[in-house]
PDB file of C-alpha atoms in Angstrom:
ATOM      1  CA  MET A   1     111.984  83.833 111.730  1.00 62.00           C
ATOM      2  CA  ALA A   2     111.224  83.599 107.845  1.00 72.00           C
ATOM      3  CA  ASP A   3     107.858  84.576 107.933  1.00 81.00           C
ATOM      4  CA  SER A   4     105.126  85.309 109.799  1.00 89.00           C
ATOM      5  CA  ARG A   5     100.505  85.798 109.170  1.00 94.00           C
ATOM      6  CA  ILE A   6      99.695  88.801 107.913  1.00 96.00           C
ATOM      7  CA  ASP A   7      97.785  89.706 110.629  1.00 95.00           C
ATOM      8  CA  LYS A   8      99.960  89.287 113.360  1.00 96.00           C
ATOM      9  CA  TYR A   9     102.112  91.102 111.273  1.00 96.00           C
ATOM     10  CA  LEU A  10      99.266  94.734 110.380  1.00 96.00           C
ATOM     11  CA  TRP A  11      98.579  94.416 113.551  1.00 96.00           C
ATOM     12  CA  ALA A  12     102.936  94.067 114.792  1.00 96.00           C
ATOM     13  CA  ILE A  13     103.021  96.817 112.677  1.00 96.00           C
ATOM     14  CA  ARG A  14     100.288  99.611 114.402  1.00 95.00           C
ATOM     15  CA  VAL A  15      97.949  99.008 110.710  1.00 95.00           C
ATOM     16  CA  PHE A  16      95.612  97.557 113.476  1.00 96.00           C
ATOM     17  CA  LYS A  17      94.887  98.391 117.192  1.00 96.00           C
ATOM     18  CA  THR A  18      94.302  94.528 117.773  1.00 96.00           C
ATOM     19  CA  ARG A  19      94.677  91.108 116.097  1.00 95.00           C
ATOM     20  CA  SER A  20      91.531  90.236 115.383  1.00 97.00           C
ATOM     21  CA  ASP A  21      90.601  93.947 113.231  1.00 97.00           C
ATOM     22  CA  ALA A  22      93.004  92.873 111.444  1.00 96.00           C
ATOM     23  CA  THR A  23      91.264  89.393 110.983  1.00 97.00           C
ATOM     24  CA  ASP A  24      88.474  90.864 110.500  1.00 97.00           C
ATOM     25  CA  ALA A  25      89.818  92.918 107.353  1.00 97.00           C
ATOM     26  CA  CYS A  26      91.972  90.165 105.897  1.00 96.00           C
ATOM     27  CA  ARG A  27      88.609  88.295 106.368  1.00 97.00           C
ATOM     28  CA  GLY A  28      86.462  91.601 104.413  1.00 96.00           C
ATOM     29  CA  ASN A  29      88.857  91.134 101.216  1.00 96.00           C
ATOM     30  CA  LYS A  30      90.228  94.502 102.407  1.00 97.00           C
ATOM     31  CA  VAL A  31      94.160  93.433 102.402  1.00 97.00           C
ATOM     32  CA  GLN A  32      96.276  91.990  99.258  1.00 97.00           C
ATOM     33  CA  VAL A  33      99.710  91.026  99.051  1.00 97.00           C
ATOM     34  CA  ASN A  34     101.655  91.331  96.631  1.00 96.00           C
ATOM     35  CA  GLY A  35      99.050  92.983  94.483  1.00 94.00           C
ATOM     36  CA  SER A  36      96.068  89.280  95.617  1.00 95.00           C
ATOM     37  CA  VAL A  37      93.759  88.711  98.301  1.00 96.00           C
ATOM     38  CA  CYS A  38      95.247  86.624 100.950  1.00 95.00           C
ATOM     39  CA  LYS A  39      93.363  85.726 104.301  1.00 95.00           C
ATOM     40  CA  PRO A  40      94.869  86.391 107.070  1.00 95.00           C
ATOM     41  CA  SER A  41      97.141  83.234 107.689  1.00 94.00           C
ATOM     42  CA  ARG A  42      98.537  83.686 104.917  1.00 95.00           C
ATOM     43  CA  ASP A  43     102.649  84.553 105.694  1.00 94.00           C
ATOM     44  CA  VAL A  44     103.955  87.480 104.374  1.00 95.00           C
ATOM     45  CA  LYS A  45     107.583  87.742 103.665  1.00 94.00           C
ATOM     46  CA  PRO A  46     111.041  90.767 102.960  1.00 95.00           C
ATOM     47  CA  GLY A  47     109.957  92.485  99.765  1.00 95.00           C
ATOM     48  CA  ASP A  48     106.263  91.211  99.345  1.00 95.00           C
ATOM     49  CA  LEU A  49     103.865  95.432  99.476  1.00 97.00           C
ATOM     50  CA  ILE A  50     100.479  95.372 101.450  1.00 97.00           C
ATOM     51  CA  THR A  51      97.989  96.681 100.512  1.00 97.00           C
ATOM     52  CA  ILE A  52      95.171  97.689 102.683  1.00 97.00           C
ATOM     53  CA  ARG A  53      91.833  99.243 102.428  1.00 95.00           C
ATOM     54  CA  LYS A  54      90.571 100.940 105.773  1.00 91.00           C
ATOM     55  CA  GLY A  55      88.018 103.531 105.433  1.00 87.00           C
ATOM     56  CA  PRO A  56      88.239 106.115 102.106  1.00 89.00           C
ATOM     57  CA  ALA A  57      91.983 105.685 102.354  1.00 90.00           C
ATOM     58  CA  GLU A  58      94.314 102.772 100.466  1.00 94.00           C
ATOM     59  CA  LEU A  59      97.554 101.719 102.348  1.00 95.00           C
ATOM     60  CA  SER A  60     100.239 100.287 100.923  1.00 96.00           C
ATOM     61  CA  TYR A  61     104.036  99.097 102.991  1.00 96.00           C
ATOM     62  CA  ARG A  62     106.404  97.187 101.924  1.00 97.00           C
ATOM     63  CA  VAL A  63     108.050  94.067 104.420  1.00 96.00           C
ATOM     64  CA  LYS A  64     111.476  95.408 105.649  1.00 96.00           C
ATOM     65  CA  GLN A  65     111.773  92.817 108.423  1.00 95.00           C
ATOM     66  CA  ILE A  66     109.319  89.876 110.194  1.00 94.00           C
ATOM     67  CA  VAL A  67     108.418  90.760 114.124  1.00 92.00           C
ATOM     68  CA  SER A  68     107.150  88.778 116.489  1.00 84.00           C
ATOM     69  CA  HIS A  69     106.058  91.721 119.059  1.00 91.00           C
ATOM     70  CA  ARG A  70     104.066  94.158 118.682  1.00 94.00           C
ATOM     71  CA  LEU A  71     106.781  97.320 118.130  1.00 91.00           C
ATOM     72  CA  GLY A  72     106.304 100.630 119.859  1.00 94.00           C
ATOM     73  CA  ALA A  73     105.297 103.408 117.427  1.00 93.00           C
ATOM     74  CA  SER A  74     109.083 104.444 117.010  1.00 95.00           C
ATOM     75  CA  LEU A  75     110.543 101.085 115.582  1.00 95.00           C
ATOM     76  CA  VAL A  76     107.943 100.527 112.878  1.00 94.00           C
ATOM     77  CA  GLN A  77     110.629 102.125 109.673  1.00 94.00           C
ATOM     78  CA  ASP A  78     112.887  99.764 111.123  1.00 95.00           C
ATOM     79  CA  TYR A  79     110.516  96.692 110.098  1.00 95.00           C
ATOM     80  CA  ALA A  80     108.005  97.886 107.675  1.00 96.00           C
ATOM     81  CA  GLU A  81     108.549 101.226 104.547  1.00 95.00           C
ATOM     82  CA  ASN A  82     105.131 103.183 104.684  1.00 94.00           C
ATOM     83  CA  LEU A  83     104.830 103.797 100.042  1.00 94.00           C
ATOM     84  CA  THR A  84     100.763 105.200 101.211  1.00 90.00           C
ATOM     85  CA  PRO A  85     101.058 108.705  99.284  1.00 89.00           C
ATOM     86  CA  CYS A  86     100.020 110.994 101.806  1.00 86.00           C
ATOM     87  CA  SER A  87      96.935 112.573  98.932  1.00 80.00           C
ATOM     88  CA  GLU A  88      95.673 109.271 100.392  1.00 72.00           C
ATOM     89  CA  LEU A  89      96.366 110.367 104.286  1.00 70.00           C
ATOM     90  CA  ASP A  90      94.587 113.230 103.883  1.00 66.00           C
TER      91      ASP A  90
END
């Protein structure tokens, strides 16, 4: 698999609880890929930088591998690198 939809990817790496929540965030201009606002159908590839505005925090992830299904929490770090500073999480 070479690429995946951004809404499906964010759901699979457990950023959002449901895929429709991920789709709504994309439609609400809260998700950026490589610095540009994206639609839910935008494809992501390994190496892409994803920034998500979720409440007061701004989360950042780098795509390591593409995933086709929802992952267990222990496997997420194999597919996405969390670049969010600790100050954003507090």
